PDB file of C-alpha atoms in Angstrom:
ATOM      1  CA  MET A   1       0.063  -0.049   0.015  1.00  0.00           C
ATOM      2  CA  HIS A   2       2.878   2.220   0.963  1.00  0.00           C
ATOM      3  CA  GLU A   3       4.745   1.479  -2.371  1.00  0.00           C
ATOM      4  CA  THR A   4       1.558   2.126  -4.214  1.00  0.00           C
ATOM      5  CA  ARG A   5       1.392   5.648  -2.795  1.00  0.00           C
ATOM      6  CA  GLN A   6       4.971   6.453  -3.490  1.00  0.00           C
ATOM      7  CA  ALA A   7       4.518   5.345  -7.162  1.00  0.00           C
ATOM      8  CA  ALA A   8       1.584   7.592  -7.576  1.00  0.00           C
ATOM      9  CA  ARG A   9       3.706  10.496  -6.166  1.00  0.00           C
ATOM     10  CA  ARG A  10       6.436   9.736  -8.608  1.00  0.00           C
ATOM     11  CA  HIS A  11       4.086   9.648 -11.564  1.00  0.00           C
ATOM     12  CA  LYS A  12       2.640  13.019 -10.604  1.00  0.00           C
ATOM     13  CA  ARG A  13       6.063  14.587 -10.154  1.00  0.00           C
ATOM     14  CA  ARG A  14       7.106  13.160 -13.653  1.00  0.00           C
ATOM     15  CA  ARG A  15       3.916  14.620 -15.193  1.00  0.00           C
ATOM     16  CA  ARG A  16       4.542  18.110 -13.679  1.00  0.00           C
ATOM     17  CA  LEU A  17       8.116  18.047 -14.935  1.00  0.00           C
ATOM     18  CA  MET A  18       6.924  17.147 -18.357  1.00  0.00           C
ATOM     19  CA  MET A  19       4.189  19.640 -18.376  1.00  0.00           C
ATOM     20  CA  GLY A  20       6.726  22.250 -17.125  1.00  0.00           C
ATOM     21  CA  GLY A  21       9.176  21.285 -19.957  1.00  0.00           C
ATOM     22  CA  ALA A  22       6.511  21.435 -22.546  1.00  0.00           C
ATOM     23  CA  ALA A  23       5.589  24.969 -21.254  1.00  0.00           C
ATOM     24  CA  ALA A  24       9.143  26.028 -21.330  1.00  0.00           C
ATOM     25  CA  LEU A  25       9.600  24.873 -24.677  1.00  0.00           C
ATOM     26  CA  ALA A  26       6.373  26.671 -25.814  1.00  0.00           C
ATOM     27  CA  ALA A  27       7.597  29.828 -24.144  1.00  0.00           C
ATOM     28  CA  THR A  28      10.943  29.495 -25.853  1.00  0.00           C
ATOM     29  CA  ALA A  29       9.349  28.944 -29.215  1.00  0.00           C
ATOM     30  CA  LEU A  30       7.202  31.972 -28.692  1.00  0.00           C
ATOM     31  CA  LEU A  31      10.133  34.202 -27.804  1.00  0.00           C
ATOM     32  CA  VAL A  32      11.979  32.921 -30.853  1.00  0.00           C
ATOM     33  CA  GLY A  33       9.003  33.676 -33.021  1.00  0.00           C
ATOM     34  CA  VAL A  34       8.644  37.212 -31.736  1.00  0.00           C
ATOM     35  CA  ALA A  35      12.376  37.886 -32.185  1.00  0.00           C
ATOM     36  CA  MET A  36      12.275  36.585 -35.710  1.00  0.00           C
ATOM     37  CA  ALA A  37       9.141  38.687 -36.397  1.00  0.00           C
ATOM     38  CA  LEU A  38      10.924  41.759 -35.045  1.00  0.00           C
ATOM     39  CA  GLN A  39      14.056  41.136 -37.171  1.00  0.00           C
ATOM     40  CA  PRO A  40      13.956  43.269 -40.399  1.00  0.00           C
ATOM     41  CA  ASP A  41      14.257  41.636 -43.891  1.00  0.00           C
ATOM     42  CA  SER A  42      17.467  43.326 -44.900  1.00  0.00           C
ATOM     43  CA  LYS A  43      17.146  42.762 -48.604  1.00  0.00           C
ATOM     44  CA  ALA A  44      13.599  44.037 -48.766  1.00  0.00           C
ATOM     45  CA  GLU A  45      14.498  47.103 -46.732  1.00  0.00           C
ATOM     46  CA  THR A  46      17.518  47.820 -48.933  1.00  0.00           C
ATOM     47  CA  LYS A  47      15.341  47.756 -51.923  1.00  0.00           C
ATOM     48  CA  ARG A  48      12.897  50.171 -50.437  1.00  0.00           C
ATOM     49  CA  THR A  49      15.560  52.660 -49.280  1.00  0.00           C
ATOM     50  CA  THR A  50      17.122  52.685 -52.746  1.00  0.00           C
ATOM     51  CA  ALA A  51      13.851  53.247 -54.474  1.00  0.00           C
ATOM     52  CA  THR A  52      12.337  55.741 -52.062  1.00  0.00           C
ATOM     53  CA  PRO A  53      14.769  57.977 -50.030  1.00  0.00           C
ATOM     54  CA  VAL A  54      13.724  58.494 -46.488  1.00  0.00           C
ATOM     55  CA  ALA A  55      11.967  61.862 -46.013  1.00  0.00           C
ATOM     56  CA  GLY A  56      14.311  64.391 -44.291  1.00  0.00           C
ATOM     57  CA  SER A  57      17.457  62.448 -45.410  1.00  0.00           C
ATOM     58  CA  GLN A  58      20.620  64.755 -45.735  1.00  0.00           C
ATOM     59  CA  LYS A  59      21.782  63.097 -48.924  1.00  0.00           C
ATOM     60  CA  SER A  60      21.516  65.554 -51.845  1.00  0.00           C
ATOM     61  CA  LEU A  61      21.061  64.612 -55.560  1.00  0.00           C
ATOM     62  CA  PRO A  62      23.843  65.659 -58.004  1.00  0.00           C
ATOM     63  CA  PRO A  63      23.134  69.060 -59.577  1.00  0.00           C
ATOM     64  CA  THR A  64      21.566  69.057 -62.998  1.00  0.00           C
ATOM     65  CA  PRO A  65      23.872  70.755 -65.552  1.00  0.00           C
ATOM     66  CA  PRO A  66      22.363  73.978 -66.899  1.00  0.00           C
ATOM     67  CA  LYS A  67      20.972  73.697 -70.359  1.00  0.00           C
ATOM     68  CA  LYS A  68      22.960  75.556 -72.963  1.00  0.00           C
ATOM     69  CA  LYS A  69      20.792  78.343 -74.500  1.00  0.00           C
ATOM     70  CA  PRO A  70      20.757  78.438 -78.287  1.00  0.00           C
ATOM     71  CA  SER A  71      22.898  81.236 -79.491  1.00  0.00           C
ATOM     72  CA  LYS A  72      20.959  84.115 -81.278  1.00  0.00           C
ATOM     73  CA  ALA A  73      22.322  85.422 -84.528  1.00  0.00           C
ATOM     74  CA  SER A  74      23.237  89.210 -84.112  1.00  0.00           C
ATOM     75  CA  PRO A  75      21.456  91.331 -86.772  1.00  0.00           C
ATOM     76  CA  SER A  76      23.858  92.716 -89.462  1.00  0.00           C
ATOM     77  CA  ALA A  77      24.239  96.297 -89.523  1.00  0.00           C
ATOM     78  CA  SER A  78      24.805  96.343 -93.210  1.00  0.00           C
ATOM     79  CA  SER A  79      21.752  94.045 -94.077  1.00  0.00           C
ATOM     80  CA  PRO A  80      18.643  96.186 -94.468  1.00  0.00           C
ATOM     81  CA  SER A  81      16.048  93.509 -94.407  1.00  0.00           C
ATOM     82  CA  ALA A  82      12.713  94.567 -93.327  1.00  0.00           C
ATOM     83  CA  THR A  83       9.506  93.216 -91.875  1.00  0.00           C
ATOM     84  CA  ALA A  84       6.112  94.777 -91.829  1.00  0.00           C
ATOM     85  CA  GLY A  85       6.085  97.899 -89.843  1.00  0.00           C
ATOM     86  CA  SER A  86       9.903  98.019 -89.588  1.00  0.00           C
ATOM     87  CA  ALA A  87      11.732 101.149 -90.519  1.00  0.00           C
ATOM     88  CA  LYS A  88      14.347  99.184 -92.357  1.00  0.00           C
ATOM     89  CA  PRO A  89      13.686  98.556 -96.066  1.00  0.00           C
ATOM     90  CA  LYS A  90      14.166  95.411 -98.127  1.00  0.00           C
ATOM     91  CA  ALA A  91      17.533  95.380-100.102  1.00  0.00           C
ATOM     92  CA  ARG A  92      17.317  95.860-103.724  1.00  0.00           C
ATOM     93  CA  ALA A  93      16.919  92.734-105.807  1.00  0.00           C
ATOM     94  CA  SER A  94      20.519  93.372-107.379  1.00  0.00           C
ATOM     95  CA  ALA A  95      22.156  93.694-103.908  1.00  0.00           C
ATOM     96  CA  THR A  96      23.297  90.651-101.832  1.00  0.00           C
ATOM     97  CA  SER A  97      21.204  89.718 -98.838  1.00  0.00           C
ATOM     98  CA  SER A  98      24.376  90.195 -96.600  1.00  0.00           C
ATOM     99  CA  PRO A  99      26.406  93.031 -98.258  1.00  0.00           C
ATOM    100  CA  ARG A 100      30.213  93.072 -97.627  1.00  0.00           C
ATOM    101  CA  THR A 101      31.545  96.014 -95.759  1.00  0.00           C
ATOM    102  CA  THR A 102      34.971  97.556 -95.737  1.00  0.00           C
ATOM    103  CA  PRO A 103      36.752  98.413 -92.350  1.00  0.00           C
ATOM    104  CA  ALA A 104      38.564 101.755 -92.055  1.00  0.00           C
ATOM    105  CA  THR A 105      42.037 101.628 -93.207  1.00  0.00           C
ATOM    106  CA  THR A 106      44.913 104.131 -93.019  1.00  0.00           C
ATOM    107  CA  SER A 107      45.098 104.217 -96.780  1.00  0.00           C
ATOM    108  CA  LEU A 108      42.275 106.337 -98.215  1.00  0.00           C
ATOM    109  CA  ALA A 109      43.056 105.100-101.768  1.00  0.00           C
ATOM    110  CA  GLY A 110      42.557 101.434-101.268  1.00  0.00           C
ATOM    111  CA  ARG A 111      43.693  99.164-104.068  1.00  0.00           C
ATOM    112  CA  ILE A 112      43.097 101.693-106.876  1.00  0.00           C
ATOM    113  CA  ARG A 113      45.788 104.397-106.433  1.00  0.00           C
ATOM    114  CA  PRO A 114      46.579 107.604-108.283  1.00  0.00           C
ATOM    115  CA  ASN A 115      49.577 107.736-110.543  1.00  0.00           C
ATOM    116  CA  VAL A 116      49.661 103.969-110.803  1.00  0.00           C
ATOM    117  CA  THR A 117      49.345 102.095-114.152  1.00  0.00           C
ATOM    118  CA  TYR A 118      47.645  98.621-113.834  1.00  0.00           C
ATOM    119  CA  GLN A 119      47.940  95.703-116.310  1.00  0.00           C
ATOM    120  CA  GLY A 120      45.030  93.382-117.019  1.00  0.00           C
ATOM    121  CA  VAL A 121      42.678  92.331-119.868  1.00  0.00           C
ATOM    122  CA  ALA A 122      39.424  93.778-121.081  1.00  0.00           C
ATOM    123  CA  THR A 123      36.305  91.912-121.947  1.00  0.00           C
ATOM    124  CA  LEU A 124      32.786  93.030-122.754  1.00  0.00           C
ATOM    125  CA  TYR A 125      29.297  92.845-121.668  1.00  0.00           C
ATOM    126  CA  ASP A 126      25.925  94.168-122.600  1.00  0.00           C
ATOM    127  CA  ALA A 127      25.367  96.988-120.131  1.00  0.00           C
ATOM    128  CA  GLY A 128      21.745  97.542-120.999  1.00  0.00           C
ATOM    129  CA  THR A 129      20.707 100.872-119.486  1.00  0.00           C
ATOM    130  CA  GLY A 130      23.901 101.202-117.575  1.00  0.00           C
ATOM    131  CA  ASP A 131      22.616 100.227-114.233  1.00  0.00           C
ATOM    132  CA  GLY A 132      24.762  97.970-112.091  1.00  0.00           C
ATOM    133  CA  ALA A 133      26.091  96.960-108.665  1.00  0.00           C
ATOM    134  CA  CYS A 134      26.860 100.677-107.768  1.00  0.00           C
ATOM    135  CA  SER A 135      23.168 101.420-107.761  1.00  0.00           C
ATOM    136  CA  TYR A 136      23.534 104.509-109.822  1.00  0.00           C
ATOM    137  CA  GLY A 137      20.632 103.589-112.055  1.00  0.00           C
ATOM    138  CA  PRO A 138      20.270 104.069-115.716  1.00  0.00           C
ATOM    139  CA  SER A 139      23.041 106.050-117.348  1.00  0.00           C
ATOM    140  CA  ASP A 140      22.871 108.305-120.457  1.00  0.00           C
ATOM    141  CA  ASP A 141      26.568 107.864-121.170  1.00  0.00           C
ATOM    142  CA  LEU A 142      27.421 104.252-121.740  1.00  0.00           C
ATOM    143  CA  MET A 143      31.164 104.701-121.534  1.00  0.00           C
ATOM    144  CA  ILE A 144      31.107 102.508-118.452  1.00  0.00           C
ATOM    145  CA  ALA A 145      32.673  99.482-117.021  1.00  0.00           C
ATOM    146  CA  ALA A 146      32.526  96.710-114.348  1.00  0.00           C
ATOM    147  CA  MET A 147      35.442  96.402-112.052  1.00  0.00           C
ATOM    148  CA  ASN A 148      36.677  92.962-111.057  1.00  0.00           C
ATOM    149  CA  THR A 149      35.654  92.042-107.501  1.00  0.00           C
ATOM    150  CA  THR A 150      39.166  92.295-105.997  1.00  0.00           C
ATOM    151  CA  ASP A 151      39.662  95.789-107.190  1.00  0.00           C
ATOM    152  CA  TYR A 152      35.958  96.676-106.698  1.00  0.00           C
ATOM    153  CA  GLN A 153      36.793  96.559-102.997  1.00  0.00           C
ATOM    154  CA  THR A 154      33.158  96.542-101.573  1.00  0.00           C
ATOM    155  CA  SER A 155      32.202  99.286-103.944  1.00  0.00           C
ATOM    156  CA  LYS A 156      35.100 101.602-103.334  1.00  0.00           C
ATOM    157  CA  ALA A 157      35.791 101.577-107.120  1.00  0.00           C
ATOM    158  CA  CYS A 158      32.214 102.971-107.790  1.00  0.00           C
ATOM    159  CA  GLY A 159      32.238 106.269-109.534  1.00  0.00           C
ATOM    160  CA  ALA A 160      36.007 106.063-110.339  1.00  0.00           C
ATOM    161  CA  HIS A 161      37.079 107.392-113.813  1.00  0.00           C
ATOM    162  CA  VAL A 162      39.555 105.137-115.572  1.00  0.00           C
ATOM    163  CA  LEU A 163      41.657 105.640-118.632  1.00  0.00           C
ATOM    164  CA  VAL A 164      41.918 102.266-120.541  1.00  0.00           C
ATOM    165  CA  ARG A 165      44.659 101.905-123.211  1.00  0.00           C
ATOM    166  CA  ALA A 166      44.992  98.996-125.679  1.00  0.00           C
ATOM    167  CA  ALA A 167      48.248  97.791-127.317  1.00  0.00           C
ATOM    168  CA  ASN A 168      47.148  99.252-130.672  1.00  0.00           C
ATOM    169  CA  GLY A 169      47.340 102.731-129.192  1.00  0.00           C
ATOM    170  CA  ALA A 170      43.609 103.148-128.790  1.00  0.00           C
ATOM    171  CA  SER A 171      42.145 104.526-125.546  1.00  0.00           C
ATOM    172  CA  VAL A 172      38.699 105.186-123.864  1.00  0.00           C
ATOM    173  CA  THR A 173      37.876 106.767-120.561  1.00  0.00           C
ATOM    174  CA  VAL A 174      35.113 104.781-118.609  1.00  0.00           C
ATOM    175  CA  ARG A 175      33.243 105.292-115.337  1.00  0.00           C
ATOM    176  CA  ILE A 176      33.055 102.364-112.964  1.00  0.00           C
ATOM    177  CA  THR A 177      29.239 101.509-112.391  1.00  0.00           C
ATOM    178  CA  ASN A 178      29.338  97.743-111.879  1.00  0.00           C
ATOM    179  CA  GLU A 179      31.176  94.717-110.518  1.00  0.00           C
ATOM    180  CA  CYS A 180      32.492  91.925-112.471  1.00  0.00           C
ATOM    181  CA  PRO A 181      32.512  88.707-110.259  1.00  0.00           C
ATOM    182  CA  SER A 182      34.730  85.783-110.704  1.00  0.00           C
ATOM    183  CA  PRO A 183      36.104  84.526-113.173  1.00  0.00           C
ATOM    184  CA  CYS A 184      37.121  88.204-113.616  1.00  0.00           C
ATOM    185  CA  ALA A 185      40.693  88.388-112.283  1.00  0.00           C
ATOM    186  CA  PRO A 186      42.471  91.280-110.532  1.00  0.00           C
ATOM    187  CA  GLY A 187      43.327  94.011-113.085  1.00  0.00           C
ATOM    188  CA  GLN A 188      40.478  92.969-115.297  1.00  0.00           C
ATOM    189  CA  LEU A 189      37.788  95.466-116.606  1.00  0.00           C
ATOM    190  CA  ASP A 190      34.693  94.226-118.250  1.00  0.00           C
ATOM    191  CA  LEU A 191      33.641  97.134-120.468  1.00  0.00           C
ATOM    192  CA  SER A 192      30.331  97.926-122.086  1.00  0.00           C
ATOM    193  CA  GLU A 193      30.150  96.937-125.650  1.00  0.00           C
ATOM    194  CA  GLN A 194      30.301 100.562-126.667  1.00  0.00           C
ATOM    195  CA  ALA A 195      33.379 101.258-124.678  1.00  0.00           C
ATOM    196  CA  PHE A 196      35.109  98.179-125.850  1.00  0.00           C
ATOM    197  CA  ALA A 197      34.274  99.196-129.426  1.00  0.00           C
ATOM    198  CA  LYS A 198      36.534 102.169-128.887  1.00  0.00           C
ATOM    199  CA  LEU A 199      39.532  99.784-128.320  1.00  0.00           C
ATOM    200  CA  ALA A 200      38.970  96.829-130.703  1.00  0.00           C
ATOM    201  CA  ALA A 201      36.215  95.063-132.718  1.00  0.00           C
ATOM    202  CA  PRO A 202      33.692  93.634-130.250  1.00  0.00           C
ATOM    203  CA  SER A 203      34.162  90.303-132.049  1.00  0.00           C
ATOM    204  CA  THR A 204      37.753  90.138-130.572  1.00  0.00           C
ATOM    205  CA  GLY A 205      36.100  89.591-127.211  1.00  0.00           C
ATOM    206  CA  ARG A 206      39.207  89.892-125.045  1.00  0.00           C
ATOM    207  CA  ILE A 207      42.259  92.060-125.382  1.00  0.00           C
ATOM    208  CA  ALA A 208      45.265  93.052-123.178  1.00  0.00           C
ATOM    209  CA  ILE A 209      45.054  96.603-121.723  1.00  0.00           C
ATOM    210  CA  THR A 210      46.693  98.855-119.096  1.00  0.00           C
ATOM    211  CA  TRP A 211      44.594 101.350-117.110  1.00  0.00           C
ATOM    212  CA  SER A 212      45.004 104.217-114.606  1.00  0.00           C
ATOM    213  CA  LEU A 213      42.936 106.334-112.432  1.00  0.00           C
ATOM    214  CA  LEU A 214      41.780 109.759-113.635  1.00  0.00           C
ATOM    215  CA  SER A 215      40.594 112.923-111.918  1.00  0.00           C
ATOM    216  CA  PRO A 216      38.575 114.342-114.827  1.00  0.00           C
ATOM    217  CA  SER A 217      37.431 117.800-115.771  1.00  0.00           C
ATOM    218  CA  THR A 218      33.773 118.309-114.941  1.00  0.00           C
ATOM    219  CA  SER A 219      31.308 121.028-114.235  1.00  0.00           C
ATOM    220  CA  ASP A 220      28.877 118.796-112.338  1.00  0.00           C
ATOM    221  CA  THR A 221      28.517 118.926-108.663  1.00  0.00           C
ATOM    222  CA  ILE A 222      27.976 115.965-106.280  1.00  0.00           C
ATOM    223  CA  SER A 223      24.364 114.747-105.490  1.00  0.00           C
ATOM    224  CA  ILE A 224      23.103 112.943-102.444  1.00  0.00           C
ATOM    225  CA  ARG A 225      20.439 110.162-102.422  1.00  0.00           C
ATOM    226  CA  TYR A 226      18.683 108.386 -99.360  1.00  0.00           C
ATOM    227  CA  LYS A 227      17.822 104.758-100.120  1.00  0.00           C
ATOM    228  CA  THR A 228      14.172 103.533-100.236  1.00  0.00           C
ATOM    229  CA  GLY A 229      12.927 103.003 -96.705  1.00  0.00           C
ATOM    230  CA  SER A 230      15.227 105.621 -95.081  1.00  0.00           C
ATOM    231  CA  SER A 231      13.839 107.321 -92.062  1.00  0.00           C
ATOM    232  CA  PRO A 232      15.124 108.898 -88.689  1.00  0.00           C
ATOM    233  CA  TYR A 233      15.483 105.257 -87.407  1.00  0.00           C
ATOM    234  CA  TRP A 234      17.385 103.706 -90.395  1.00  0.00           C
ATOM    235  CA  CYS A 235      18.992 105.131 -93.390  1.00  0.00           C
ATOM    236  CA  ALA A 236      21.363 104.438 -96.307  1.00  0.00           C
ATOM    237  CA  ILE A 237      23.123 107.399 -98.031  1.00  0.00           C
ATOM    238  CA  GLN A 238      24.731 107.519-101.417  1.00  0.00           C
ATOM    239  CA  ALA A 239      26.905 110.116-103.083  1.00  0.00           C
ATOM    240  CA  ILE A 240      26.545 110.397-106.879  1.00  0.00           C
ATOM    241  CA  GLY A 241      28.827 112.252-109.508  1.00  0.00           C
ATOM    242  CA  HIS A 242      31.942 112.681-107.441  1.00  0.00           C
ATOM    243  CA  ARG A 243      35.047 113.432-109.393  1.00  0.00           C
ATOM    244  CA  ASN A 244      37.329 111.285-107.439  1.00  0.00           C
ATOM    245  CA  PRO A 245      36.613 107.950-105.732  1.00  0.00           C
ATOM    246  CA  LEU A 246      34.920 108.321-102.287  1.00  0.00           C
ATOM    247  CA  ALA A 247      36.858 107.109 -99.356  1.00  0.00           C
ATOM    248  CA  ARG A 248      34.439 108.051 -96.528  1.00  0.00           C
ATOM    249  CA  LEU A 249      31.065 109.250 -95.932  1.00  0.00           C
ATOM    250  CA  GLU A 250      30.331 110.583 -92.336  1.00  0.00           C
ATOM    251  CA  VAL A 251      27.239 112.170 -90.675  1.00  0.00           C
ATOM    252  CA  ARG A 252      27.054 114.658 -87.757  1.00  0.00           C
ATOM    253  CA  THR A 253      25.534 113.341 -84.587  1.00  0.00           C
ATOM    254  CA  GLY A 254      25.231 114.780 -81.009  1.00  0.00           C
ATOM    255  CA  SER A 255      28.506 113.376 -80.117  1.00  0.00           C
ATOM    256  CA  GLY A 256      30.424 114.399 -83.265  1.00  0.00           C
ATOM    257  CA  TRP A 257      31.179 112.843 -86.773  1.00  0.00           C
ATOM    258  CA  ARG A 258      30.305 109.285 -87.276  1.00  0.00           C
ATOM    259  CA  GLN A 259      31.761 107.230 -90.205  1.00  0.00           C
ATOM    260  CA  LEU A 260      29.163 105.090 -91.779  1.00  0.00           C
ATOM    261  CA  THR A 261      29.594 101.561 -93.049  1.00  0.00           C
ATOM    262  CA  ARG A 262      29.901 100.934 -96.706  1.00  0.00           C
ATOM    263  CA  THR A 263      28.129  98.227 -98.554  1.00  0.00           C
ATOM    264  CA  ASP A 264      28.864  96.452-101.806  1.00  0.00           C
ATOM    265  CA  TYR A 265      25.862  98.116-103.435  1.00  0.00           C
ATOM    266  CA  ASN A 266      27.492 101.511-102.815  1.00  0.00           C
ATOM    267  CA  TYR A 267      25.395 102.818 -99.980  1.00  0.00           C
ATOM    268  CA  PHE A 268      26.590 103.926 -96.509  1.00  0.00           C
ATOM    269  CA  LEU A 269      24.454 102.631 -93.629  1.00  0.00           C
ATOM    270  CA  ALA A 270      23.295 104.144 -90.353  1.00  0.00           C
ATOM    271  CA  ALA A 271      21.634 101.048 -89.038  1.00  0.00           C
ATOM    272  CA  ASP A 272      20.346 102.697 -85.796  1.00  0.00           C
ATOM    273  CA  GLY A 273      19.405 106.027 -87.539  1.00  0.00           C
ATOM    274  CA  GLY A 274      22.079 108.062 -85.870  1.00  0.00           C
ATOM    275  CA  GLY A 275      22.785 111.183 -88.107  1.00  0.00           C
ATOM    276  CA  CYS A 276      20.066 110.374 -90.617  1.00  0.00           C
ATOM    277  CA  GLY A 277      18.831 113.625 -92.120  1.00  0.00           C
ATOM    278  CA  GLY A 278      21.779 115.674 -90.675  1.00  0.00           C
ATOM    279  CA  THR A 279      24.841 117.202 -91.973  1.00  0.00           C
ATOM    280  CA  ILE A 280      27.071 115.004 -94.206  1.00  0.00           C
ATOM    281  CA  ARG A 281      30.737 114.929 -94.608  1.00  0.00           C
ATOM    282  CA  LEU A 282      32.417 113.399 -97.814  1.00  0.00           C
ATOM    283  CA  THR A 283      36.082 112.566 -98.034  1.00  0.00           C
ATOM    284  CA  ASP A 284      37.867 111.543-101.276  1.00  0.00           C
ATOM    285  CA  ILE A 285      40.854 109.346-101.611  1.00  0.00           C
ATOM    286  CA  TYR A 286      43.093 112.435-101.654  1.00  0.00           C
ATOM    287  CA  GLY A 287      41.894 113.371 -98.313  1.00  0.00           C
ATOM    288  CA  GLU A 288      39.784 116.417 -99.340  1.00  0.00           C
ATOM    289  CA  GLN A 289      36.625 116.856 -97.114  1.00  0.00           C
ATOM    290  CA  LEU A 290      33.479 118.423 -98.328  1.00  0.00           C
ATOM    291  CA  THR A 291      30.627 119.272 -95.837  1.00  0.00           C
ATOM    292  CA  VAL A 292      26.986 119.131 -97.002  1.00  0.00           C
ATOM    293  CA  SER A 293      24.057 120.452 -95.192  1.00  0.00           C
ATOM    294  CA  GLY A 294      20.277 120.947 -95.951  1.00  0.00           C
ATOM    295  CA  ILE A 295      19.908 117.510 -97.557  1.00  0.00           C
ATOM    296  CA  ALA A 296      16.132 116.400 -96.807  1.00  0.00           C
ATOM    297  CA  LEU A 297      15.632 112.797 -95.574  1.00  0.00           C
ATOM    298  CA  ARG A 298      13.564 112.039 -98.660  1.00  0.00           C
ATOM    299  CA  ALA A 299      14.009 108.498-100.068  1.00  0.00           C
ATOM    300  CA  GLU A 300      15.142 107.926-103.800  1.00  0.00           C
ATOM    301  CA  ALA A 301      15.266 111.726-104.401  1.00  0.00           C
ATOM    302  CA  VAL A 302      18.522 112.729-106.096  1.00  0.00           C
ATOM    303  CA  GLN A 303      19.332 116.101-104.346  1.00  0.00           C
ATOM    304  CA  PRO A 304      22.167 118.190-105.898  1.00  0.00           C
ATOM    305  CA  THR A 305      24.744 119.979-103.670  1.00  0.00           C
ATOM    306  CA  ARG A 306      26.960 122.755-104.620  1.00  0.00           C
ATOM    307  CA  VAL A 307      30.260 121.123-104.070  1.00  0.00           C
ATOM    308  CA  GLN A 308      32.655 119.040-105.882  1.00  0.00           C
ATOM    309  CA  PHE A 309      36.130 117.581-105.196  1.00  0.00           C
ATOM    310  CA  ALA A 310      39.237 119.268-106.588  1.00  0.00           C
ATOM    311  CA  ARG A 311      40.896 117.901-109.685  1.00  0.00           C
ATOM    312  CA  HIS A 312      44.176 116.115-109.517  1.00  0.00           C
TER     313      HIS A 312
END
């Protein structure tokens, strides 16, 4: 009986130990599960951090390079192209859209100098009414010529009087009213048919010549013309009938004399209107200066003056 009670007690103690062990194991498993649940998934978290930066982070993004602004073409002071309502006129059909200009130089004479004899060839062309790149308009006197581009020198040759001599002794005096582009070579003159006929038969087509600058006798005076579209805000000025080649054209402004830019169609430009309608000063290749006032700012009107350069 006594052994039976001891066996029962041992059985109860074993049962309590087993239940306690099971409870401990359950508690341990619960703690492990909680710990694993609280542990972050490093890979997933890394992906999230990379894709979406944490708000308030001090990490800064690299600066975006500034975009380059497209460059704007600067308007040419010697290109009088106009739009509706603009004070600038459209260029003549015979003028280039971007006329060449001649910078100021220490030599007033340029390429064609007094007291120099030049060698070249003469060819001929149909001069029509006598108008040409110099923009003088029709001419009653067709003893005229076109100067090769090199010696034309951005219209500096316009209005020059040239004595042309052929090998046979014949000669003719012509006025430069046009430009002869390539293949006309330096020294070459393209004469009107009428002028060429004074030297040789037109059927010859091409002859050797020499030529030199003249300062002819004339009773005419110089005239001034403003180009179409000229106004107090933009103007182009031309001198006509000067005895000697023109080196400079200036206008008087509030700050003094201003030299205007020369174009290949033989006008001088005041692209901002400065000096338009005011007093004009002309300088020939010999350095003589003539001052002209009282010229109205009236487009396409040929207005005579009372002055002329001296003969040399």
